[in-house]
Coordinates of N, CA and C in Angstrom, one line a residue:
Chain A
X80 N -61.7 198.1 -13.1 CA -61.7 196.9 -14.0 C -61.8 195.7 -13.1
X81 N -61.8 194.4 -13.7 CA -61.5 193.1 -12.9 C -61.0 192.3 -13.6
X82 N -60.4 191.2 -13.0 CA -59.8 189.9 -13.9 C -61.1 188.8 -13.6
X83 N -61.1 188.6 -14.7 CA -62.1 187.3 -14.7 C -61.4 185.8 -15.6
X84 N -61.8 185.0 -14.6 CA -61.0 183.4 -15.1 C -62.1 182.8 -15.3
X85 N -61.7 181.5 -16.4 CA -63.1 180.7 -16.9 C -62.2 179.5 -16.9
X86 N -63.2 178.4 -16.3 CA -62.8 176.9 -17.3 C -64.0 176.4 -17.4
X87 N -63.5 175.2 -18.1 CA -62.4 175.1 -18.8 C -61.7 176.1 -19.7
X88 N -61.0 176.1 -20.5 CA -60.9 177.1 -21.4 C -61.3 176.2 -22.8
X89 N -61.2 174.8 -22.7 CA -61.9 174.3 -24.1 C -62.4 173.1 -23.6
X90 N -63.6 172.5 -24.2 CA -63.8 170.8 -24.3 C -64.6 170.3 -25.2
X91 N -64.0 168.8 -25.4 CA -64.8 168.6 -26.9 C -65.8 167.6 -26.1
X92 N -66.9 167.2 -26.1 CA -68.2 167.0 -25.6 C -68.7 166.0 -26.3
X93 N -69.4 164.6 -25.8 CA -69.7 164.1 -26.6 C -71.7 164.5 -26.8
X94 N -72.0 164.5 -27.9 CA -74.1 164.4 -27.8 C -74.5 164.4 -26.8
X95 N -75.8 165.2 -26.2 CA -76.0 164.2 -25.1 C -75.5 164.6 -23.5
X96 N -74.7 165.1 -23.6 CA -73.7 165.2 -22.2 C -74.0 166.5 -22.2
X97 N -73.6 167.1 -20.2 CA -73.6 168.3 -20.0 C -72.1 168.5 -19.8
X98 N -72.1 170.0 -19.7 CA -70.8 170.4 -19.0 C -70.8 171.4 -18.5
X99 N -70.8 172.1 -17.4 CA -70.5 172.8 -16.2 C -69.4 173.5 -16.8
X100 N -69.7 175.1 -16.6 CA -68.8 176.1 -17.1 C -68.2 177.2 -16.1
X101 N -67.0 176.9 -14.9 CA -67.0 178.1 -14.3 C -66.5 179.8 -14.3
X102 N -67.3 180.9 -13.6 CA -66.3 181.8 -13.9 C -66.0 182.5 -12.7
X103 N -64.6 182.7 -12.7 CA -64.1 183.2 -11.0 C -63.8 184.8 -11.8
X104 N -63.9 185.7 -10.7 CA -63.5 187.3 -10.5 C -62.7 187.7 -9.4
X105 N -61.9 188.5 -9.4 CA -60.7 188.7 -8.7 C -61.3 189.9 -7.6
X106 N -63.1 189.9 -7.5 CA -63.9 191.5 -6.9 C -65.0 190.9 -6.6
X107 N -65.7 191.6 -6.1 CA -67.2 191.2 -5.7 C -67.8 192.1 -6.4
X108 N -68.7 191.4 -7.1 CA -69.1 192.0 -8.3 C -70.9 191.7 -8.2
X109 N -71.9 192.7 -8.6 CA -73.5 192.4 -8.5 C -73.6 191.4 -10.0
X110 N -73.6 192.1 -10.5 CA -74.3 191.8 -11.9 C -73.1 190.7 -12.5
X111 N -73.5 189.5 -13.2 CA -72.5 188.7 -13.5 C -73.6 188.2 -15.1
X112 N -73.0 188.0 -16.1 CA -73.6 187.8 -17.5 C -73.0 186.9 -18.0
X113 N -73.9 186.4 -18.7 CA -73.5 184.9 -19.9 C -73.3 185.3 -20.9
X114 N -72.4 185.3 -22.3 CA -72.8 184.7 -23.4 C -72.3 183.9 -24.3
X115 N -73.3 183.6 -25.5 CA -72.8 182.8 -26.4 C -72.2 183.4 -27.7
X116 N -70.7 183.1 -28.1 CA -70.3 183.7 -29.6 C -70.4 182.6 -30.5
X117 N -70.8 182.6 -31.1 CA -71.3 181.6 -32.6 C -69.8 181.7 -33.5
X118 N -69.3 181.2 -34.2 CA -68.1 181.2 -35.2 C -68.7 182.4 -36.4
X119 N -67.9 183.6 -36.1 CA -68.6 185.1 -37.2 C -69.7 185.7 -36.5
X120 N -69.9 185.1 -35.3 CA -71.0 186.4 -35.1 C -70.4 186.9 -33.9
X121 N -71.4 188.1 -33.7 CA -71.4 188.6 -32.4 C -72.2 188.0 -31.1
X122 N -71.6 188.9 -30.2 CA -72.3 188.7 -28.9 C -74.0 188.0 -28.2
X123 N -73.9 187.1 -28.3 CA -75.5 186.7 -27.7 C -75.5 186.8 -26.3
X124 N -76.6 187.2 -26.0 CA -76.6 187.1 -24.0 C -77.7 186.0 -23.6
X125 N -77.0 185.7 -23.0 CA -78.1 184.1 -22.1 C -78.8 184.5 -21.3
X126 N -78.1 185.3 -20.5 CA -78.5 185.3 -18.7 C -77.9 186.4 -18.6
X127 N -78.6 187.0 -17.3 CA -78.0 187.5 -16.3 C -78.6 187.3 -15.2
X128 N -77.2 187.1 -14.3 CA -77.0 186.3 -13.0 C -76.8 187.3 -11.7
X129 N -77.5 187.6 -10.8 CA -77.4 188.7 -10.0 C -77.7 187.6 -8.6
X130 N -76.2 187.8 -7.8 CA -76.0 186.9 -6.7 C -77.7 186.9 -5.4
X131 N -77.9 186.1 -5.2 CA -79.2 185.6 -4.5 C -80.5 185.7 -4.9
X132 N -80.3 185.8 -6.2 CA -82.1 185.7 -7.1 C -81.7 184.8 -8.0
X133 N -82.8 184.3 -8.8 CA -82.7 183.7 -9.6 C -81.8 184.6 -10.9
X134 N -81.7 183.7 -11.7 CA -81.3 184.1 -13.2 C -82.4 184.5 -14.3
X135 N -82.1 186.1 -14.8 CA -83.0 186.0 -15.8 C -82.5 185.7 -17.4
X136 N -83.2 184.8 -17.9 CA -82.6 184.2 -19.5 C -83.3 185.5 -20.3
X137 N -82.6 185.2 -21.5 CA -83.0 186.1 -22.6 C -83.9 185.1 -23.7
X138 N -84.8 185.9 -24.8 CA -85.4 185.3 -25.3 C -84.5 184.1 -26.0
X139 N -85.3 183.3 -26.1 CA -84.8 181.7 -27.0 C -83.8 181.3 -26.0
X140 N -83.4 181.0 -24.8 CA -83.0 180.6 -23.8 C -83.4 180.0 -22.6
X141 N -83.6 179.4 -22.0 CA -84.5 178.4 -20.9 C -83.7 177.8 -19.9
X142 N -84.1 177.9 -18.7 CA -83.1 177.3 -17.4 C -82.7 175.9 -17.5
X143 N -83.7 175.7 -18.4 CA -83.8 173.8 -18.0 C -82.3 173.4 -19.4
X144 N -82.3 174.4 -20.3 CA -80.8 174.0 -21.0 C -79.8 174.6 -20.8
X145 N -79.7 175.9 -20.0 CA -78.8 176.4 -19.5 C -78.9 177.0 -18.0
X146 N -78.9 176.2 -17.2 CA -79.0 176.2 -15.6 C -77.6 177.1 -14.9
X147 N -78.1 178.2 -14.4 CA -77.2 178.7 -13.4 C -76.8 178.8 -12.2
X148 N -76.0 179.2 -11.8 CA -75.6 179.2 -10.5 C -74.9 180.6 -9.9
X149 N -75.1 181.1 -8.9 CA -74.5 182.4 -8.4 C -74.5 182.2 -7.0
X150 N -73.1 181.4 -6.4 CA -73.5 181.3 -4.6 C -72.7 182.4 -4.3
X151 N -72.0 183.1 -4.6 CA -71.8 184.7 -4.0 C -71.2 185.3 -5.2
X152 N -70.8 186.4 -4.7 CA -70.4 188.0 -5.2 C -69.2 187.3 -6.1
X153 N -68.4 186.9 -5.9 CA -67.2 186.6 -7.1 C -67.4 185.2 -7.8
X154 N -68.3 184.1 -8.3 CA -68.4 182.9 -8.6 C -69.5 182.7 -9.5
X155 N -69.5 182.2 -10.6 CA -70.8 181.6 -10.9 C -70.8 180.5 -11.6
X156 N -71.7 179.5 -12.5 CA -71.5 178.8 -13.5 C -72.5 178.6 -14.0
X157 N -72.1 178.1 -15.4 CA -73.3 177.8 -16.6 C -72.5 176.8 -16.9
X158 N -74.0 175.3 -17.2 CA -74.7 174.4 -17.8 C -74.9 174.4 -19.0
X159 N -73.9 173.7 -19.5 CA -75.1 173.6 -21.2 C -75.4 172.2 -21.0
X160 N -76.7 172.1 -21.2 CA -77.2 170.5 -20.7 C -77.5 169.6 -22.2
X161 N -77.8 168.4 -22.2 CA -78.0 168.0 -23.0 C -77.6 168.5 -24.7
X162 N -76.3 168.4 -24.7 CA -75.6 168.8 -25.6 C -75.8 168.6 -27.0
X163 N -76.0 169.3 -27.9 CA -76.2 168.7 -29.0 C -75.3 169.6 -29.9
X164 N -74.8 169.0 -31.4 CA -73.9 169.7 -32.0 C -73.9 171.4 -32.0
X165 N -75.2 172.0 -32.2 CA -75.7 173.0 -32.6 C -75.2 174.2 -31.1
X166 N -75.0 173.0 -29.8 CA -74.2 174.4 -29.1 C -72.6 174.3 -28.6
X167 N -72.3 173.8 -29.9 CA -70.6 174.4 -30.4 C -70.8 176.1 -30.5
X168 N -69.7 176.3 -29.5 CA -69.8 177.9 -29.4 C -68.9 178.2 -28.5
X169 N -68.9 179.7 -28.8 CA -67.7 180.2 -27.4 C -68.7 180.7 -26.3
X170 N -68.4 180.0 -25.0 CA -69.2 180.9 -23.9 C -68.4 181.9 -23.1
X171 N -68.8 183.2 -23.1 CA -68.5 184.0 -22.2 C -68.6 184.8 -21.5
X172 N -68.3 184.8 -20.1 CA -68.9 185.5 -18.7 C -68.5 186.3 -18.8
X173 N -69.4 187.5 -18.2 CA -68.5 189.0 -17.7 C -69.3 189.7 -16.8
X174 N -68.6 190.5 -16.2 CA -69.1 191.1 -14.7 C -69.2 192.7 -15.3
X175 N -70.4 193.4 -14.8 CA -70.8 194.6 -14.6 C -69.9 195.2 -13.8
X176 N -69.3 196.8 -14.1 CA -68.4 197.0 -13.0 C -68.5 198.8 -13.2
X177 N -68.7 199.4 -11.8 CA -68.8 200.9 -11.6 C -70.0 201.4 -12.3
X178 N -71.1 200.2 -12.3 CA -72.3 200.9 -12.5 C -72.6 201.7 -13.8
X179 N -71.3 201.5 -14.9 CA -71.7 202.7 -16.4 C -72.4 201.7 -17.1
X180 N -72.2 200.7 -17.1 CA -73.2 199.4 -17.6 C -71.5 199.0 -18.9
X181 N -70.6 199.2 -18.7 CA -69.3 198.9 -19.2 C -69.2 197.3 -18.5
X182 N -68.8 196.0 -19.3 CA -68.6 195.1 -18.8 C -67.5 194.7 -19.1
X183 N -66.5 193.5 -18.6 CA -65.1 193.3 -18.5 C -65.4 191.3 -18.9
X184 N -64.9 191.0 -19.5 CA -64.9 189.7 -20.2 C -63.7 188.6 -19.0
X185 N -64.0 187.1 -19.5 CA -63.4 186.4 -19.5 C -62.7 185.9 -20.1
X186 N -61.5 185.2 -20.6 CA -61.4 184.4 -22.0 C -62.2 183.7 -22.9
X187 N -63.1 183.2 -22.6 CA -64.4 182.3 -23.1 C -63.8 180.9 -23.2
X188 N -64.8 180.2 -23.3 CA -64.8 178.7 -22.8 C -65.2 178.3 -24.9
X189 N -64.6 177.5 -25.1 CA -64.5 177.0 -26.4 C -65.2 176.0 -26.6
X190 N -66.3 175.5 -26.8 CA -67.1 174.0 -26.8 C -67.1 173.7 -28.2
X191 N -66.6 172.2 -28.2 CA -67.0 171.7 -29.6 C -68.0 170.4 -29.1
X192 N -69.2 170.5 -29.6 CA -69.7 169.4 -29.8 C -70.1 168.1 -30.4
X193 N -69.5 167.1 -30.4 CA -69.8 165.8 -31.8 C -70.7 165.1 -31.8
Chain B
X24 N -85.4 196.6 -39.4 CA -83.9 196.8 -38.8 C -83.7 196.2 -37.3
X25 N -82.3 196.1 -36.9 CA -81.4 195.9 -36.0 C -81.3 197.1 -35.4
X26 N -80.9 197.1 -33.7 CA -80.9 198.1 -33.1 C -79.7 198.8 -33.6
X27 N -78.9 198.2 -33.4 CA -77.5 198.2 -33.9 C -76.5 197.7 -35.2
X28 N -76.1 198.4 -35.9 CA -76.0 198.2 -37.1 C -74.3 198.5 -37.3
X29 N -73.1 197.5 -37.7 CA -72.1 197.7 -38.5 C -71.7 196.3 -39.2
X30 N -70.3 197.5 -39.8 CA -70.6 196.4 -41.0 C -69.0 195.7 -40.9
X31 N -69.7 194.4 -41.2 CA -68.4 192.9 -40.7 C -67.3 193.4 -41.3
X32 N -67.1 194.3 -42.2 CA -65.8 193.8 -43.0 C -65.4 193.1 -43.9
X33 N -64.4 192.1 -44.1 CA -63.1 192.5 -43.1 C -62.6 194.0 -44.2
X34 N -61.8 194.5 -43.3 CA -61.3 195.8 -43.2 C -59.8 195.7 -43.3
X35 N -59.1 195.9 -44.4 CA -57.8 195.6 -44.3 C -57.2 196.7 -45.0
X36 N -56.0 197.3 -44.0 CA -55.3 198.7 -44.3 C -53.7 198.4 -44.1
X37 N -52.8 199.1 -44.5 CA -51.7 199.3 -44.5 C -51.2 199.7 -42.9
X38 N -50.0 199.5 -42.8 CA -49.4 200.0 -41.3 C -49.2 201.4 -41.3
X39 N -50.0 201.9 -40.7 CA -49.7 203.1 -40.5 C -50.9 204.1 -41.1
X40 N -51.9 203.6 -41.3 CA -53.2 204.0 -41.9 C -53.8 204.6 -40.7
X41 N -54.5 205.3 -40.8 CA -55.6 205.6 -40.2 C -57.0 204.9 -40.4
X42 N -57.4 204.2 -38.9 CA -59.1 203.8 -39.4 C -59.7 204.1 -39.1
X43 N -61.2 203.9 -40.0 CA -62.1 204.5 -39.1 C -63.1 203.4 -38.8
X44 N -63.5 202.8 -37.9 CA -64.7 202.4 -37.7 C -66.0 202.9 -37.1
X45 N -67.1 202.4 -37.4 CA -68.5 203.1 -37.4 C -69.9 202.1 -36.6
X46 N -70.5 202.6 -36.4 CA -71.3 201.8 -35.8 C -73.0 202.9 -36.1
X47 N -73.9 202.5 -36.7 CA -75.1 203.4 -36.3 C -76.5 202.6 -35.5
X48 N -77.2 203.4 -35.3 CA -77.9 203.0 -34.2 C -79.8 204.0 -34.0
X49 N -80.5 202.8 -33.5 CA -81.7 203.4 -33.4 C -82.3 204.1 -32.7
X50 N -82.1 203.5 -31.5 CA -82.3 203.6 -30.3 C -82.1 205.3 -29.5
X51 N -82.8 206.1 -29.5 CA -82.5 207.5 -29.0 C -82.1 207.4 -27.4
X52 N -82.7 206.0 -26.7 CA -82.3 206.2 -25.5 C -81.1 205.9 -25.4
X53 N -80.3 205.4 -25.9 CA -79.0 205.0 -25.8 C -77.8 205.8 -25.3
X54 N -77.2 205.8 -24.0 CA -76.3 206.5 -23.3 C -74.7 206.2 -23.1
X55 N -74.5 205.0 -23.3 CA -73.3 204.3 -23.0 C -73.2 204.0 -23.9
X56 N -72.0 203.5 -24.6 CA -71.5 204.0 -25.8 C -70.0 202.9 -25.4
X57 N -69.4 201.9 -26.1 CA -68.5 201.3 -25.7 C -67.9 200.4 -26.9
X58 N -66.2 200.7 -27.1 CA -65.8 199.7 -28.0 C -64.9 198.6 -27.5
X59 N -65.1 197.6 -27.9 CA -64.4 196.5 -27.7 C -63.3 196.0 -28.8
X60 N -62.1 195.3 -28.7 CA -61.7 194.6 -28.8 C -61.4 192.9 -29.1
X61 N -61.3 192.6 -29.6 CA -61.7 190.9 -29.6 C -60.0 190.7 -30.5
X62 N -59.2 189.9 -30.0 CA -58.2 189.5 -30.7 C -59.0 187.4 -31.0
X63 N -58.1 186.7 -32.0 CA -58.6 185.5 -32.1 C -58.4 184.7 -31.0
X64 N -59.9 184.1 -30.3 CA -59.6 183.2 -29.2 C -59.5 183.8 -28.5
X65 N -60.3 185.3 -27.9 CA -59.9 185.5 -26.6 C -61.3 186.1 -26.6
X66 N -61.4 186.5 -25.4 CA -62.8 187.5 -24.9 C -62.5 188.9 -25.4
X67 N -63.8 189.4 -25.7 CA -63.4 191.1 -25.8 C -62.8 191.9 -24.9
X68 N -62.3 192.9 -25.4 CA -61.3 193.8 -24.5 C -62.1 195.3 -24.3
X69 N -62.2 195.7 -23.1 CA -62.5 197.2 -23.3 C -62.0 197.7 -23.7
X70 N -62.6 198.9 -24.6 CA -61.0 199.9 -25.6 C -61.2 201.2 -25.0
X71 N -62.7 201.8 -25.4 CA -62.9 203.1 -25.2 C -64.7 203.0 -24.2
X72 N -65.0 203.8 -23.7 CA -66.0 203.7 -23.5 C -66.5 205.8 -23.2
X73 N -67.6 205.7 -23.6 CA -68.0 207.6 -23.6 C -69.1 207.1 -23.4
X74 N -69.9 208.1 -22.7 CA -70.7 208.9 -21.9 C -71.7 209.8 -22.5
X75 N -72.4 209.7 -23.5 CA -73.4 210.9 -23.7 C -72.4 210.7 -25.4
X76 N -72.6 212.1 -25.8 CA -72.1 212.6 -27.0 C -70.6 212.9 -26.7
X77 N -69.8 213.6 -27.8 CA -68.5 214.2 -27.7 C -67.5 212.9 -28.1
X78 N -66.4 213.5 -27.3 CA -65.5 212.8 -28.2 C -64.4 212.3 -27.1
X79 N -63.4 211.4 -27.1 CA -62.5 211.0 -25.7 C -61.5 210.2 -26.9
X80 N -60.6 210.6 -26.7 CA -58.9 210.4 -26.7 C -58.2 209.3 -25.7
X81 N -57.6 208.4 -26.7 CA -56.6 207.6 -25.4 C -55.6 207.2 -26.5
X82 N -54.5 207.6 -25.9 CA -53.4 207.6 -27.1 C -53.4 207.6 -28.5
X83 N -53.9 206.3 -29.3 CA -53.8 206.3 -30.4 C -55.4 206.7 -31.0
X84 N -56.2 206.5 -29.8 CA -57.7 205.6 -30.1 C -58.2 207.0 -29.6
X85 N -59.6 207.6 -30.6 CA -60.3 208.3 -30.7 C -61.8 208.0 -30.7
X86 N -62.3 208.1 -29.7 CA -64.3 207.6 -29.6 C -64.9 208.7 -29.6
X87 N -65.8 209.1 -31.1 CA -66.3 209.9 -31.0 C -67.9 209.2 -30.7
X88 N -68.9 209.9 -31.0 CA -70.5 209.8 -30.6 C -70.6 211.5 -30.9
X89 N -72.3 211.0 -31.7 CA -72.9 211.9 -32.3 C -74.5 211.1 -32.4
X90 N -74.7 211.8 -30.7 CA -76.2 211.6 -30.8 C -77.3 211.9 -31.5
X91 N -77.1 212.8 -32.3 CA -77.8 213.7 -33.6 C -78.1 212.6 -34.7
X92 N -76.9 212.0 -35.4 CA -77.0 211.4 -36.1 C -77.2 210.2 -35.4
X93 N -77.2 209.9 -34.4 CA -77.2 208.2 -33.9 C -76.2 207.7 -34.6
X94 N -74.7 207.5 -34.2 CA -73.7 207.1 -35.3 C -72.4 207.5 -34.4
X95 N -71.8 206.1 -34.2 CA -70.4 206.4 -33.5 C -69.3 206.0 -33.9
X96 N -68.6 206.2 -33.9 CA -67.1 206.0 -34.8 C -65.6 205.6 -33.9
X97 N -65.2 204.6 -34.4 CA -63.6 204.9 -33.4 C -62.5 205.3 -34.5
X98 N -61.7 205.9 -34.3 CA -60.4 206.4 -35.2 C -59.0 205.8 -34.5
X99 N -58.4 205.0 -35.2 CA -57.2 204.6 -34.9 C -56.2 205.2 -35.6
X100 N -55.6 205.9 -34.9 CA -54.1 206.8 -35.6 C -53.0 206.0 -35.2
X101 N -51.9 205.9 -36.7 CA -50.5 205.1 -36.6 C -50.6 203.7 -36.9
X102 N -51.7 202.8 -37.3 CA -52.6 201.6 -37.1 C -51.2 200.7 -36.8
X103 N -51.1 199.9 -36.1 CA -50.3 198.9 -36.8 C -50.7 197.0 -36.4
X104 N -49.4 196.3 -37.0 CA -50.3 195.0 -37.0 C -50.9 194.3 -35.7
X105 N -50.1 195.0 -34.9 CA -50.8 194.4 -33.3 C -52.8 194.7 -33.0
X106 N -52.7 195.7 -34.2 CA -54.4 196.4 -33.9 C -55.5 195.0 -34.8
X107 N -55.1 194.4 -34.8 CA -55.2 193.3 -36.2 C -56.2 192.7 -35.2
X108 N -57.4 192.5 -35.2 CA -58.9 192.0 -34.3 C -60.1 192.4 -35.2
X109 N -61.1 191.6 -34.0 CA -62.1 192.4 -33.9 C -62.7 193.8 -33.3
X110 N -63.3 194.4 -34.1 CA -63.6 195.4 -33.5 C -65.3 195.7 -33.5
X111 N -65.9 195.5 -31.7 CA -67.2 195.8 -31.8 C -67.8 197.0 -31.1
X112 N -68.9 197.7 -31.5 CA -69.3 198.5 -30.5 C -70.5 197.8 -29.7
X113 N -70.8 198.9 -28.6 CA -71.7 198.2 -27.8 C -72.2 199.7 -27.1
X114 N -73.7 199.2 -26.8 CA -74.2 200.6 -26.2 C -75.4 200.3 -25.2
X115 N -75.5 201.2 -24.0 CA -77.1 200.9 -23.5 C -77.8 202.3 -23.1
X116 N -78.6 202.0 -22.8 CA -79.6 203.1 -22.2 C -79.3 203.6 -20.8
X117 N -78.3 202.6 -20.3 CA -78.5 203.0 -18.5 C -78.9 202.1 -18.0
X118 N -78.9 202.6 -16.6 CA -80.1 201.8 -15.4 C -80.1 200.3 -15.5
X119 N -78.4 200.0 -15.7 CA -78.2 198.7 -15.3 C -78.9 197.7 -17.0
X120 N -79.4 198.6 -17.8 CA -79.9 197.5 -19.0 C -79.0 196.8 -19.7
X121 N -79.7 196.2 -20.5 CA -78.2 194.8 -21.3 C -77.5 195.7 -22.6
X122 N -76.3 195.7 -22.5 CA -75.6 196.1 -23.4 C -76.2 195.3 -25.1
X123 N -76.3 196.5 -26.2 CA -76.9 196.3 -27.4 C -75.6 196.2 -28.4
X124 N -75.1 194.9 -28.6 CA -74.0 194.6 -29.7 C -74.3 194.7 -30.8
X125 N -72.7 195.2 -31.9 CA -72.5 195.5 -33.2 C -72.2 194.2 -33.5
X126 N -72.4 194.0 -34.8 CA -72.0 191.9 -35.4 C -70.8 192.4 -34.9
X127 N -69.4 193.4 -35.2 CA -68.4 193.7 -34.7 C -67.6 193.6 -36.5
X128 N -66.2 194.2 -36.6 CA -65.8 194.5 -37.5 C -64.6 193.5 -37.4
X129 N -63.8 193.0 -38.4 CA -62.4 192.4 -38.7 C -61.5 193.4 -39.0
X130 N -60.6 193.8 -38.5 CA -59.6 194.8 -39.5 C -58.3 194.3 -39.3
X131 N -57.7 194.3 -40.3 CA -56.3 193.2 -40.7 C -55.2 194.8 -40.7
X132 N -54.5 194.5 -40.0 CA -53.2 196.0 -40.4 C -52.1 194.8 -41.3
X133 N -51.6 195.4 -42.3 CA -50.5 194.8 -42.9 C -49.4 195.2 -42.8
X134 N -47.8 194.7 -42.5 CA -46.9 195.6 -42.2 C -46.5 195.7 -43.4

């Protein structure tokens, strides 16, 4: 398994503004993943972040609004840029671990938007 | 359809019920097999994760899979109100591909 840390753990955001999301692991981990939980739904995936390549987005997702970062094996962050109400949401990282394609969560990052 | 198909719930049982949750599914390539956890406000929890078909035991918590039918189930024996979350499945093919999520289930235990 791993421990994975996020911050913030909440922020309320004004329109308009970005905010920078990080996520630390207690391992050196390949595969590191984004997503978004909507209030009642399930799991959406943004990205996945694999340390020294780029990030690949999932459909309806784009770098230019959600910009990542991966400078090594335990670290990453997401961007939600130009904020607008509609990405009030929970974001949450998780690392691939032992190769079964089983992933291990963060607490998630709580965004409210106004 | 959805690759992956269960149903929201909410699901509310007595203390000490047995549950069953279900998950079915289209996808024949599907190999990994995994339930999660979700209490309010927190990230999902690994609970059970299987391998192919059959069935895996861990104390209270039973994961079966039944590749035949495309259709996987978790059994909670003794339930009680600490089991009180979400409950999602999740599955892939392998070879490093993206895990395919259930909307996920509510289940309320009442003491």
């Amino acid at each position: 398994s791993a421990v994975i840390s996020q911050k913030p753990s909440r922020d309320i955001c004004q329109r308009g503004t970005s905010l920078t999301i990080q996520c630390q692991v207690d391992s050196q981990v390949t595969m590191m993943f984004w997503y978004r939980q909507q209030p009642g739904q399930s799991l959406t995936l943004i990205a996945t972040a694999n340390q020294g390549s780029e990030a690949t987005y999932e459909s309806g997702f784009v770098i230019d609004k959600f910009p990542i970062s991966r400078p090594n094996l335990t670290f990453s962050t997401l961007t939600v840029s130009n904020m607008s109400p509609e990405d009030s949401s929970i974001y949450l990282c998780s690392v691939e671990v032992g190769g079964t394609d089983t992933q291990y969560f963060g607490p998630g990052t709580r965004l409210t938007v106004l | 359809q959805k690759e992956v198909e269960q149903d929201p719930g909410p699901l509310s049982v007595p203390e000490g019920a047995i549950v069953s949750l279900n998950c079915t599914y289209s996808n024949s390539a599907f190999q990994y097999f995994m339930w999660y956890r979700q209490y309010s406000r927190k990230g999902p929890e690994l609970l059970m994760y299987t391998y192919s078909s059959g069935n895996k035991e861990d104390g209270r918590f039973t994961a079966q899979v039944d590749k035949s039918s495309k259709y996987i189930s978790l059994f909670i024996r003794d339930s009680q109100p600490s089991d009180s979350a979400t409950y999602l499945c999740a599955m892939s093919a392998g070879n490093n591909r993206k895990l395919i999520w259930g909307l996920g289930t509510s289940l309320a235990v009442n003491p």
